[in-house]
């Protein structure tokens, strides 16, 4: 089954957008990255990122460096009576200097044993829920050249690996290196491609490489219906299996007013009080559909 994932996007991956992406064909949505150190302290802003709709398949993405932080986070999770998400994702790709200075994000790519311990802890504490890793090609060009990303794929037991085909020092303007997907697939693990995936026709190349899915970022903010368009492009046997369990809108090329109306209907559902900070964010979101 070829999966289409909605990437975790700072400032965008809130519930209304996740619902919209799911309705237009995303197999799985992801929350904004949540820092376990902030979660363990009870930071309200961090916990707000963990809000999910159980009807929408969602992976919570966490930035975590120790089992202690993770266990404290999960303890608070249970204490608050929150529903566990469908999946968990550990961030090994954040390139922020502040995050890297703490030894987290893409600085964790080399810490194979530590990452495997986090995977096992998450599985044990969440009833064996699926756990994935979102990685870059190492911290810098040196780590990419020495293929540290292959070690984290080969020597850990995540259910699948979302591979952003840039290293941590690269900017989004620099092209992603899709050539790495061949060797990632060669590990025998399940690989989801990420980086510069913008059009349905690109899926042909990814399928030929053996990747098992695509993770879409900014393009899905500009055009949430890209998931429906990509689903339609995938070969018929896989396209039919991708539709199981979630809504399938009849229109896969909606106009801007349709997108605005659909999005705002979800805003009303999740954020009935728009006289708060969410209201300002929502006004910014709908400019994407002008």
PDB file of C-alpha atoms in Angstrom:
ATOM      1  CA  UNK A   1       0.000   0.000   0.000  1.00  0.00           C
ATOM      2  CA  UNK A   2       1.401   3.413  -1.018  1.00  0.00           C
ATOM      3  CA  UNK A   3       0.718   5.923   1.765  1.00  0.00           C
ATOM      4  CA  UNK A   4       0.327   9.686   1.517  1.00  0.00           C
ATOM      5  CA  UNK A   5       1.274  11.499   4.738  1.00  0.00           C
ATOM      6  CA  UNK A   6       0.747  15.112   5.753  1.00  0.00           C
ATOM      7  CA  UNK A   7       4.048  16.344   7.182  1.00  0.00           C
ATOM      8  CA  UNK A   8       4.297  18.069  10.580  1.00  0.00           C
ATOM      9  CA  UNK A   9       4.430  21.781   9.773  1.00  0.00           C
ATOM     10  CA  UNK A  10       5.138  24.430  12.366  1.00  0.00           C
ATOM     11  CA  UNK A  11       2.181  26.797  12.546  1.00  0.00           C
ATOM     12  CA  UNK A  12      -0.036  24.787  10.218  1.00  0.00           C
ATOM     13  CA  UNK A  13      -0.565  21.196  11.385  1.00  0.00           C
ATOM     14  CA  UNK A  14      -3.477  22.036  13.684  1.00  0.00           C
ATOM     15  CA  UNK A  15      -6.728  20.103  13.835  1.00  0.00           C
ATOM     16  CA  UNK A  16      -8.720  21.937  11.149  1.00  0.00           C
ATOM     17  CA  UNK A  17      -5.990  21.547   8.535  1.00  0.00           C
ATOM     18  CA  UNK A  18      -5.406  17.927   9.530  1.00  0.00           C
ATOM     19  CA  UNK A  19      -9.106  17.205   9.055  1.00  0.00           C
ATOM     20  CA  UNK A  20      -9.047  18.858   5.621  1.00  0.00           C
ATOM     21  CA  UNK A  21      -5.967  16.920   4.529  1.00  0.00           C
ATOM     22  CA  UNK A  22      -7.541  13.671   5.675  1.00  0.00           C
ATOM     23  CA  UNK A  23     -10.785  14.352   3.845  1.00  0.00           C
ATOM     24  CA  UNK A  24      -8.848  14.980   0.652  1.00  0.00           C
ATOM     25  CA  UNK A  25      -6.996  11.677   0.898  1.00  0.00           C
ATOM     26  CA  UNK A  26      -4.094  11.842   3.361  1.00  0.00           C
ATOM     27  CA  UNK A  27      -3.513   8.364   4.812  1.00  0.00           C
ATOM     28  CA  UNK A  28      -2.081   9.869   7.994  1.00  0.00           C
ATOM     29  CA  UNK A  29      -1.715  13.373   9.409  1.00  0.00           C
ATOM     30  CA  UNK A  30       0.886  14.554  11.901  1.00  0.00           C
ATOM     31  CA  UNK A  31       0.862  17.124  14.671  1.00  0.00           C
ATOM     32  CA  UNK A  32       3.300  19.970  14.937  1.00  0.00           C
ATOM     33  CA  UNK A  33       6.487  18.883  16.685  1.00  0.00           C
ATOM     34  CA  UNK A  34       6.007  18.801  20.465  1.00  0.00           C
ATOM     35  CA  UNK A  35       9.017  19.008  22.792  1.00  0.00           C
ATOM     36  CA  UNK A  36       8.930  16.422  25.550  1.00  0.00           C
ATOM     37  CA  UNK A  37      10.870  18.643  27.950  1.00  0.00           C
ATOM     38  CA  UNK A  38       8.081  21.240  27.680  1.00  0.00           C
ATOM     39  CA  UNK A  39       5.373  18.575  27.863  1.00  0.00           C
ATOM     40  CA  UNK A  40       6.903  17.067  30.990  1.00  0.00           C
ATOM     41  CA  UNK A  41       6.809  20.540  32.625  1.00  0.00           C
ATOM     42  CA  UNK A  42       3.131  20.893  31.754  1.00  0.00           C
ATOM     43  CA  UNK A  43       3.638  23.730  29.232  1.00  0.00           C
ATOM     44  CA  UNK A  44       0.133  24.595  27.964  1.00  0.00           C
ATOM     45  CA  UNK A  45       1.267  25.653  24.495  1.00  0.00           C
ATOM     46  CA  UNK A  46       3.139  22.385  24.014  1.00  0.00           C
ATOM     47  CA  UNK A  47       0.173  20.342  25.207  1.00  0.00           C
ATOM     48  CA  UNK A  48      -2.144  22.188  22.833  1.00  0.00           C
ATOM     49  CA  UNK A  49      -0.160  20.695  19.965  1.00  0.00           C
ATOM     50  CA  UNK A  50      -1.141  17.256  21.225  1.00  0.00           C
ATOM     51  CA  UNK A  51      -4.876  17.854  20.711  1.00  0.00           C
ATOM     52  CA  UNK A  52      -6.191  15.321  18.225  1.00  0.00           C
ATOM     53  CA  UNK A  53      -9.483  14.261  16.680  1.00  0.00           C
ATOM     54  CA  UNK A  54      -9.819  10.483  17.146  1.00  0.00           C
ATOM     55  CA  UNK A  55     -11.703  10.342  13.828  1.00  0.00           C
ATOM     56  CA  UNK A  56      -8.651  11.614  11.924  1.00  0.00           C
ATOM     57  CA  UNK A  57      -5.662   9.230  11.707  1.00  0.00           C
ATOM     58  CA  UNK A  58      -2.916  11.178  13.440  1.00  0.00           C
ATOM     59  CA  UNK A  59       0.669  10.634  14.534  1.00  0.00           C
ATOM     60  CA  UNK A  60       1.965  12.793  17.360  1.00  0.00           C
ATOM     61  CA  UNK A  61       5.503  13.926  16.625  1.00  0.00           C
ATOM     62  CA  UNK A  62       7.771  14.340  19.633  1.00  0.00           C
ATOM     63  CA  UNK A  63      11.217  15.823  20.069  1.00  0.00           C
ATOM     64  CA  UNK A  64      12.775  13.789  22.848  1.00  0.00           C
ATOM     65  CA  UNK A  65      16.245  12.925  24.091  1.00  0.00           C
ATOM     66  CA  UNK A  66      15.711  10.690  27.101  1.00  0.00           C
ATOM     67  CA  UNK A  67      13.458   7.939  28.357  1.00  0.00           C
ATOM     68  CA  UNK A  68      12.818   9.998  31.511  1.00  0.00           C
ATOM     69  CA  UNK A  69      11.313  12.876  29.525  1.00  0.00           C
ATOM     70  CA  UNK A  70       9.260  10.442  27.505  1.00  0.00           C
ATOM     71  CA  UNK A  71       7.926   8.582  30.531  1.00  0.00           C
ATOM     72  CA  UNK A  72       6.965  11.812  32.302  1.00  0.00           C
ATOM     73  CA  UNK A  73       5.171  12.990  29.170  1.00  0.00           C
ATOM     74  CA  UNK A  74       3.227   9.748  28.847  1.00  0.00           C
ATOM     75  CA  UNK A  75       2.337   9.828  32.547  1.00  0.00           C
ATOM     76  CA  UNK A  76       0.812  13.295  32.122  1.00  0.00           C
ATOM     77  CA  UNK A  77      -0.930  12.077  29.005  1.00  0.00           C
ATOM     78  CA  UNK A  78      -2.677   9.342  30.970  1.00  0.00           C
ATOM     79  CA  UNK A  79      -3.365  11.635  33.911  1.00  0.00           C
ATOM     80  CA  UNK A  80      -5.217  14.070  31.628  1.00  0.00           C
ATOM     81  CA  UNK A  81      -7.275  11.243  30.128  1.00  0.00           C
ATOM     82  CA  UNK A  82      -6.194  12.063  26.583  1.00  0.00           C
ATOM     83  CA  UNK A  83      -6.864   9.532  23.823  1.00  0.00           C
ATOM     84  CA  UNK A  84      -3.667   8.034  22.478  1.00  0.00           C
ATOM     85  CA  UNK A  85      -2.986   8.841  18.820  1.00  0.00           C
ATOM     86  CA  UNK A  86      -3.017   6.249  16.069  1.00  0.00           C
ATOM     87  CA  UNK A  87       0.786   6.455  15.796  1.00  0.00           C
ATOM     88  CA  UNK A  88       3.850   8.144  17.284  1.00  0.00           C
ATOM     89  CA  UNK A  89       6.721   9.755  15.424  1.00  0.00           C
ATOM     90  CA  UNK A  90      10.143  10.658  16.813  1.00  0.00           C
ATOM     91  CA  UNK A  91      11.769  13.727  15.271  1.00  0.00           C
ATOM     92  CA  UNK A  92      15.368  13.157  14.151  1.00  0.00           C
ATOM     93  CA  UNK A  93      15.243  15.831  11.473  1.00  0.00           C
ATOM     94  CA  UNK A  94      14.767  19.266  13.042  1.00  0.00           C
ATOM     95  CA  UNK A  95      17.691  21.445  11.839  1.00  0.00           C
ATOM     96  CA  UNK A  96      17.124  24.346  14.249  1.00  0.00           C
ATOM     97  CA  UNK A  97      20.445  25.457  15.851  1.00  0.00           C
ATOM     98  CA  UNK A  98      18.715  25.696  19.238  1.00  0.00           C
ATOM     99  CA  UNK A  99      17.531  22.102  18.950  1.00  0.00           C
ATOM    100  CA  UNK A 100      20.872  20.839  17.651  1.00  0.00           C
ATOM    101  CA  UNK A 101      22.702  22.551  20.534  1.00  0.00           C
ATOM    102  CA  UNK A 102      20.742  20.275  22.871  1.00  0.00           C
ATOM    103  CA  UNK A 103      21.845  17.212  20.931  1.00  0.00           C
ATOM    104  CA  UNK A 104      18.342  16.713  19.540  1.00  0.00           C
ATOM    105  CA  UNK A 105      16.728  16.757  16.093  1.00  0.00           C
ATOM    106  CA  UNK A 106      19.136  15.777  13.342  1.00  0.00           C
ATOM    107  CA  UNK A 107      21.962  15.701  15.916  1.00  0.00           C
ATOM    108  CA  UNK A 108      20.355  12.441  17.131  1.00  0.00           C
ATOM    109  CA  UNK A 109      20.985  10.630  13.828  1.00  0.00           C
ATOM    110  CA  UNK A 110      24.191   9.036  15.149  1.00  0.00           C
ATOM    111  CA  UNK A 111      22.704   7.917  18.481  1.00  0.00           C
ATOM    112  CA  UNK A 112      21.428   4.559  17.326  1.00  0.00           C
ATOM    113  CA  UNK A 113      21.200   2.862  20.729  1.00  0.00           C
ATOM    114  CA  UNK A 114      19.460   5.840  22.333  1.00  0.00           C
ATOM    115  CA  UNK A 115      16.918   6.052  19.515  1.00  0.00           C
ATOM    116  CA  UNK A 116      16.188   2.324  19.677  1.00  0.00           C
ATOM    117  CA  UNK A 117      15.613   2.640  23.427  1.00  0.00           C
ATOM    118  CA  UNK A 118      13.092   5.446  22.816  1.00  0.00           C
ATOM    119  CA  UNK A 119      11.272   3.332  20.227  1.00  0.00           C
ATOM    120  CA  UNK A 120      11.013   0.401  22.614  1.00  0.00           C
ATOM    121  CA  UNK A 121       9.836   2.630  25.468  1.00  0.00           C
ATOM    122  CA  UNK A 122       7.096   4.162  23.330  1.00  0.00           C
ATOM    123  CA  UNK A 123       5.897   0.745  22.199  1.00  0.00           C
ATOM    124  CA  UNK A 124       5.867  -0.649  25.722  1.00  0.00           C
ATOM    125  CA  UNK A 125       4.038   2.313  27.237  1.00  0.00           C
ATOM    126  CA  UNK A 126       1.440   2.749  24.459  1.00  0.00           C
ATOM    127  CA  UNK A 127       0.265  -0.802  23.880  1.00  0.00           C
ATOM    128  CA  UNK A 128       2.609  -1.462  20.966  1.00  0.00           C
ATOM    129  CA  UNK A 129       1.404   1.514  18.908  1.00  0.00           C
ATOM    130  CA  UNK A 130       3.234   2.079  15.602  1.00  0.00           C
ATOM    131  CA  UNK A 131       6.373   4.204  15.969  1.00  0.00           C
ATOM    132  CA  UNK A 132       8.119   5.895  13.052  1.00  0.00           C
ATOM    133  CA  UNK A 133      11.206   8.074  12.687  1.00  0.00           C
ATOM    134  CA  UNK A 134      11.428  11.273  10.637  1.00  0.00           C
ATOM    135  CA  UNK A 135      15.067  11.730   9.708  1.00  0.00           C
ATOM    136  CA  UNK A 136      17.389  13.850   7.599  1.00  0.00           C
ATOM    137  CA  UNK A 137      20.597  12.682   5.940  1.00  0.00           C
ATOM    138  CA  UNK A 138      22.592  13.464   9.046  1.00  0.00           C
ATOM    139  CA  UNK A 139      23.616  16.733  10.638  1.00  0.00           C
ATOM    140  CA  UNK A 140      25.798  17.979   7.784  1.00  0.00           C
ATOM    141  CA  UNK A 141      27.518  17.042   4.521  1.00  0.00           C
ATOM    142  CA  UNK A 142      30.134  14.996   6.394  1.00  0.00           C
ATOM    143  CA  UNK A 143      27.514  12.811   8.045  1.00  0.00           C
ATOM    144  CA  UNK A 144      25.656  12.441   4.761  1.00  0.00           C
ATOM    145  CA  UNK A 145      28.868  11.379   3.009  1.00  0.00           C
ATOM    146  CA  UNK A 146      29.494   8.758   5.696  1.00  0.00           C
ATOM    147  CA  UNK A 147      25.868   7.597   5.479  1.00  0.00           C
ATOM    148  CA  UNK A 148      24.984   7.868   9.150  1.00  0.00           C
ATOM    149  CA  UNK A 149      21.340   7.894   8.103  1.00  0.00           C
ATOM    150  CA  UNK A 150      21.673   4.321   6.838  1.00  0.00           C
ATOM    151  CA  UNK A 151      22.859   3.146  10.248  1.00  0.00           C
ATOM    152  CA  UNK A 152      19.819   4.622  12.007  1.00  0.00           C
ATOM    153  CA  UNK A 153      17.564   2.887   9.470  1.00  0.00           C
ATOM    154  CA  UNK A 154      19.353  -0.471   9.541  1.00  0.00           C
ATOM    155  CA  UNK A 155      19.952  -0.715  13.287  1.00  0.00           C
ATOM    156  CA  UNK A 156      16.654   0.483  14.759  1.00  0.00           C
ATOM    157  CA  UNK A 157      13.230  -1.168  14.725  1.00  0.00           C
ATOM    158  CA  UNK A 158      10.841   1.642  13.793  1.00  0.00           C
ATOM    159  CA  UNK A 159       7.773   0.594  11.838  1.00  0.00           C
ATOM    160  CA  UNK A 160       8.823   2.903   9.005  1.00  0.00           C
ATOM    161  CA  UNK A 161      11.179   5.790   8.220  1.00  0.00           C
ATOM    162  CA  UNK A 162      10.253   9.162   6.756  1.00  0.00           C
ATOM    163  CA  UNK A 163      13.432  10.252   4.988  1.00  0.00           C
ATOM    164  CA  UNK A 164      13.828  13.954   4.223  1.00  0.00           C
ATOM    165  CA  UNK A 165      16.434  13.886   1.478  1.00  0.00           C
ATOM    166  CA  UNK A 166      18.516  16.809   2.758  1.00  0.00           C
ATOM    167  CA  UNK A 167      21.052  17.030   5.577  1.00  0.00           C
ATOM    168  CA  UNK A 168      20.637  19.399   8.494  1.00  0.00           C
ATOM    169  CA  UNK A 169      22.713  22.253   7.068  1.00  0.00           C
ATOM    170  CA  UNK A 170      20.785  22.448   3.791  1.00  0.00           C
ATOM    171  CA  UNK A 171      18.118  25.048   3.108  1.00  0.00           C
ATOM    172  CA  UNK A 172      14.784  24.281   1.486  1.00  0.00           C
ATOM    173  CA  UNK A 173      15.938  26.128  -1.659  1.00  0.00           C
ATOM    174  CA  UNK A 174      18.586  23.452  -2.248  1.00  0.00           C
ATOM    175  CA  UNK A 175      17.277  20.417  -4.142  1.00  0.00           C
ATOM    176  CA  UNK A 176      16.546  17.241  -2.216  1.00  0.00           C
ATOM    177  CA  UNK A 177      18.782  14.295  -3.154  1.00  0.00           C
ATOM    178  CA  UNK A 178      16.342  11.594  -4.202  1.00  0.00           C
ATOM    179  CA  UNK A 179      19.203   9.271  -5.156  1.00  0.00           C
ATOM    180  CA  UNK A 180      19.487   8.282  -1.487  1.00  0.00           C
ATOM    181  CA  UNK A 181      16.103   6.570  -1.597  1.00  0.00           C
ATOM    182  CA  UNK A 182      17.570   3.617  -3.521  1.00  0.00           C
ATOM    183  CA  UNK A 183      19.987   2.708  -0.727  1.00  0.00           C
ATOM    184  CA  UNK A 184      17.435   3.438   1.978  1.00  0.00           C
ATOM    185  CA  UNK A 185      15.008   1.010   0.358  1.00  0.00           C
ATOM    186  CA  UNK A 186      17.916  -1.422   0.024  1.00  0.00           C
ATOM    187  CA  UNK A 187      17.996  -1.800   3.825  1.00  0.00           C
ATOM    188  CA  UNK A 188      14.765  -3.764   3.572  1.00  0.00           C
ATOM    189  CA  UNK A 189      12.940  -1.254   5.775  1.00  0.00           C
ATOM    190  CA  UNK A 190       9.762   0.641   4.883  1.00  0.00           C
ATOM    191  CA  UNK A 191      10.728   4.054   3.507  1.00  0.00           C
ATOM    192  CA  UNK A 192       8.482   7.111   3.068  1.00  0.00           C
ATOM    193  CA  UNK A 193       9.977   9.816   0.831  1.00  0.00           C
ATOM    194  CA  UNK A 194      10.027  13.478   1.879  1.00  0.00           C
ATOM    195  CA  UNK A 195      11.444  16.569   0.218  1.00  0.00           C
ATOM    196  CA  UNK A 196      10.446  18.405  -3.006  1.00  0.00           C
ATOM    197  CA  UNK A 197       7.410  16.211  -3.702  1.00  0.00           C
ATOM    198  CA  UNK A 198       4.989  18.575  -5.400  1.00  0.00           C
ATOM    199  CA  UNK A 199       3.212  16.903  -8.332  1.00  0.00           C
ATOM    200  CA  UNK A 200       1.402  13.601  -8.937  1.00  0.00           C
ATOM    201  CA  UNK A 201       3.737  12.680 -11.805  1.00  0.00           C
ATOM    202  CA  UNK A 202       6.685  12.543  -9.374  1.00  0.00           C
ATOM    203  CA  UNK A 203       5.120   9.505  -7.735  1.00  0.00           C
ATOM    204  CA  UNK A 204       6.122   7.394 -10.746  1.00  0.00           C
ATOM    205  CA  UNK A 205       9.803   7.909  -9.947  1.00  0.00           C
ATOM    206  CA  UNK A 206       9.274   7.220  -6.253  1.00  0.00           C
ATOM    207  CA  UNK A 207       7.335   4.031  -6.983  1.00  0.00           C
ATOM    208  CA  UNK A 208      10.127   2.851  -9.298  1.00  0.00           C
ATOM    209  CA  UNK A 209      12.602   3.277  -6.428  1.00  0.00           C
ATOM    210  CA  UNK A 210      10.534   1.092  -4.135  1.00  0.00           C
ATOM    211  CA  UNK A 211       9.543   3.698  -1.556  1.00  0.00           C
ATOM    212  CA  UNK A 212       6.247   2.933   0.159  1.00  0.00           C
ATOM    213  CA  UNK A 213       4.829   6.414   0.443  1.00  0.00           C
ATOM    214  CA  UNK A 214       5.277  10.177   0.193  1.00  0.00           C
ATOM    215  CA  UNK A 215       5.173  12.802   2.937  1.00  0.00           C
ATOM    216  CA  UNK A 216       3.895  16.176   1.690  1.00  0.00           C
ATOM    217  CA  UNK A 217       4.705  19.504   3.300  1.00  0.00           C
ATOM    218  CA  UNK A 218       4.121  23.073   2.117  1.00  0.00           C
ATOM    219  CA  UNK A 219       2.419  22.004  -1.094  1.00  0.00           C
ATOM    220  CA  UNK A 220      -0.418  20.582   1.027  1.00  0.00           C
ATOM    221  CA  UNK A 221      -0.918  23.959   2.712  1.00  0.00           C
ATOM    222  CA  UNK A 222      -1.181  25.691  -0.660  1.00  0.00           C
ATOM    223  CA  UNK A 223      -3.411  22.962  -2.097  1.00  0.00           C
ATOM    224  CA  UNK A 224      -4.968  20.504   0.383  1.00  0.00           C
ATOM    225  CA  UNK A 225      -6.542  18.620  -2.536  1.00  0.00           C
ATOM    226  CA  UNK A 226      -3.074  17.511  -3.698  1.00  0.00           C
ATOM    227  CA  UNK A 227      -3.671  14.304  -1.738  1.00  0.00           C
ATOM    228  CA  UNK A 228      -6.739  13.459  -3.828  1.00  0.00           C
ATOM    229  CA  UNK A 229      -4.878  14.273  -7.039  1.00  0.00           C
ATOM    230  CA  UNK A 230      -1.967  12.049  -6.036  1.00  0.00           C
ATOM    231  CA  UNK A 231      -4.249   9.214  -4.988  1.00  0.00           C
ATOM    232  CA  UNK A 232      -5.887   9.315  -8.406  1.00  0.00           C
ATOM    233  CA  UNK A 233      -2.469   9.140 -10.066  1.00  0.00           C
ATOM    234  CA  UNK A 234      -1.275   6.065  -8.204  1.00  0.00           C
ATOM    235  CA  UNK A 235      -1.800   2.735  -9.985  1.00  0.00           C
ATOM    236  CA  UNK A 236      -5.366   1.382  -9.552  1.00  0.00           C
ATOM    237  CA  UNK A 237      -4.673  -1.537  -7.144  1.00  0.00           C
ATOM    238  CA  UNK A 238      -2.838   0.730  -4.730  1.00  0.00           C
ATOM    239  CA  UNK A 239      -5.215   3.631  -5.180  1.00  0.00           C
ATOM    240  CA  UNK A 240      -8.158   1.494  -4.137  1.00  0.00           C
ATOM    241  CA  UNK A 241      -6.433   0.273  -0.976  1.00  0.00           C
ATOM    242  CA  UNK A 242      -5.403   3.792   0.005  1.00  0.00           C
ATOM    243  CA  UNK A 243      -9.010   4.858   0.367  1.00  0.00           C
ATOM    244  CA  UNK A 244      -9.886   2.414   3.139  1.00  0.00           C
ATOM    245  CA  UNK A 245     -11.093   3.984   6.348  1.00  0.00           C
ATOM    246  CA  UNK A 246     -11.331   7.672   5.491  1.00  0.00           C
ATOM    247  CA  UNK A 247     -13.436  10.099   3.535  1.00  0.00           C
ATOM    248  CA  UNK A 248     -13.030  10.364  -0.217  1.00  0.00           C
ATOM    249  CA  UNK A 249     -14.315  13.687  -1.593  1.00  0.00           C
ATOM    250  CA  UNK A 250     -15.863  13.572  -5.037  1.00  0.00           C
ATOM    251  CA  UNK A 251     -14.023  16.684  -6.189  1.00  0.00           C
ATOM    252  CA  UNK A 252     -10.230  16.419  -6.300  1.00  0.00           C
ATOM    253  CA  UNK A 253      -9.643  19.846  -7.912  1.00  0.00           C
ATOM    254  CA  UNK A 254     -11.765  22.242  -5.826  1.00  0.00           C
ATOM    255  CA  UNK A 255     -11.722  25.980  -6.383  1.00  0.00           C
ATOM    256  CA  UNK A 256     -10.583  28.430  -3.708  1.00  0.00           C
ATOM    257  CA  UNK A 257     -14.078  29.231  -2.356  1.00  0.00           C
ATOM    258  CA  UNK A 258     -14.770  25.523  -1.888  1.00  0.00           C
ATOM    259  CA  UNK A 259     -11.526  25.049   0.030  1.00  0.00           C
ATOM    260  CA  UNK A 260     -12.212  28.096   2.206  1.00  0.00           C
ATOM    261  CA  UNK A 261     -15.711  26.932   3.036  1.00  0.00           C
ATOM    262  CA  UNK A 262     -14.592  23.421   3.844  1.00  0.00           C
ATOM    263  CA  UNK A 263     -11.719  24.616   5.995  1.00  0.00           C
ATOM    264  CA  UNK A 264     -13.823  27.163   7.873  1.00  0.00           C
ATOM    265  CA  UNK A 265     -16.427  24.518   8.645  1.00  0.00           C
ATOM    266  CA  UNK A 266     -13.693  22.629  10.509  1.00  0.00           C
ATOM    267  CA  UNK A 267     -12.521  25.840  12.187  1.00  0.00           C
ATOM    268  CA  UNK A 268     -16.034  26.279  13.576  1.00  0.00           C
ATOM    269  CA  UNK A 269     -15.945  22.728  14.864  1.00  0.00           C
ATOM    270  CA  UNK A 270     -12.576  22.884  16.608  1.00  0.00           C
ATOM    271  CA  UNK A 271     -12.231  26.595  17.447  1.00  0.00           C
ATOM    272  CA  UNK A 272     -15.698  28.014  18.155  1.00  0.00           C
ATOM    273  CA  UNK A 273     -14.198  31.016  19.968  1.00  0.00           C
ATOM    274  CA  UNK A 274     -12.248  32.971  17.367  1.00  0.00           C
ATOM    275  CA  UNK A 275     -11.548  35.886  19.710  1.00  0.00           C
ATOM    276  CA  UNK A 276      -8.347  34.184  20.827  1.00  0.00           C
ATOM    277  CA  UNK A 277      -4.912  33.504  19.399  1.00  0.00           C
ATOM    278  CA  UNK A 278      -6.327  30.820  17.139  1.00  0.00           C
ATOM    279  CA  UNK A 279      -8.501  33.441  15.471  1.00  0.00           C
ATOM    280  CA  UNK A 280      -5.445  35.353  14.281  1.00  0.00           C
ATOM    281  CA  UNK A 281      -3.858  32.169  12.983  1.00  0.00           C
ATOM    282  CA  UNK A 282      -7.033  31.162  11.175  1.00  0.00           C
ATOM    283  CA  UNK A 283      -7.186  34.500   9.340  1.00  0.00           C
ATOM    284  CA  UNK A 284      -3.648  33.840   8.136  1.00  0.00           C
ATOM    285  CA  UNK A 285      -4.491  30.273   7.073  1.00  0.00           C
ATOM    286  CA  UNK A 286      -7.377  31.194   4.799  1.00  0.00           C
ATOM    287  CA  UNK A 287      -5.199  33.561   2.787  1.00  0.00           C
ATOM    288  CA  UNK A 288      -3.715  30.379   1.307  1.00  0.00           C
ATOM    289  CA  UNK A 289      -7.023  29.814  -0.487  1.00  0.00           C
ATOM    290  CA  UNK A 290      -7.406  33.305  -2.000  1.00  0.00           C
TER     291      UNK A 290
END
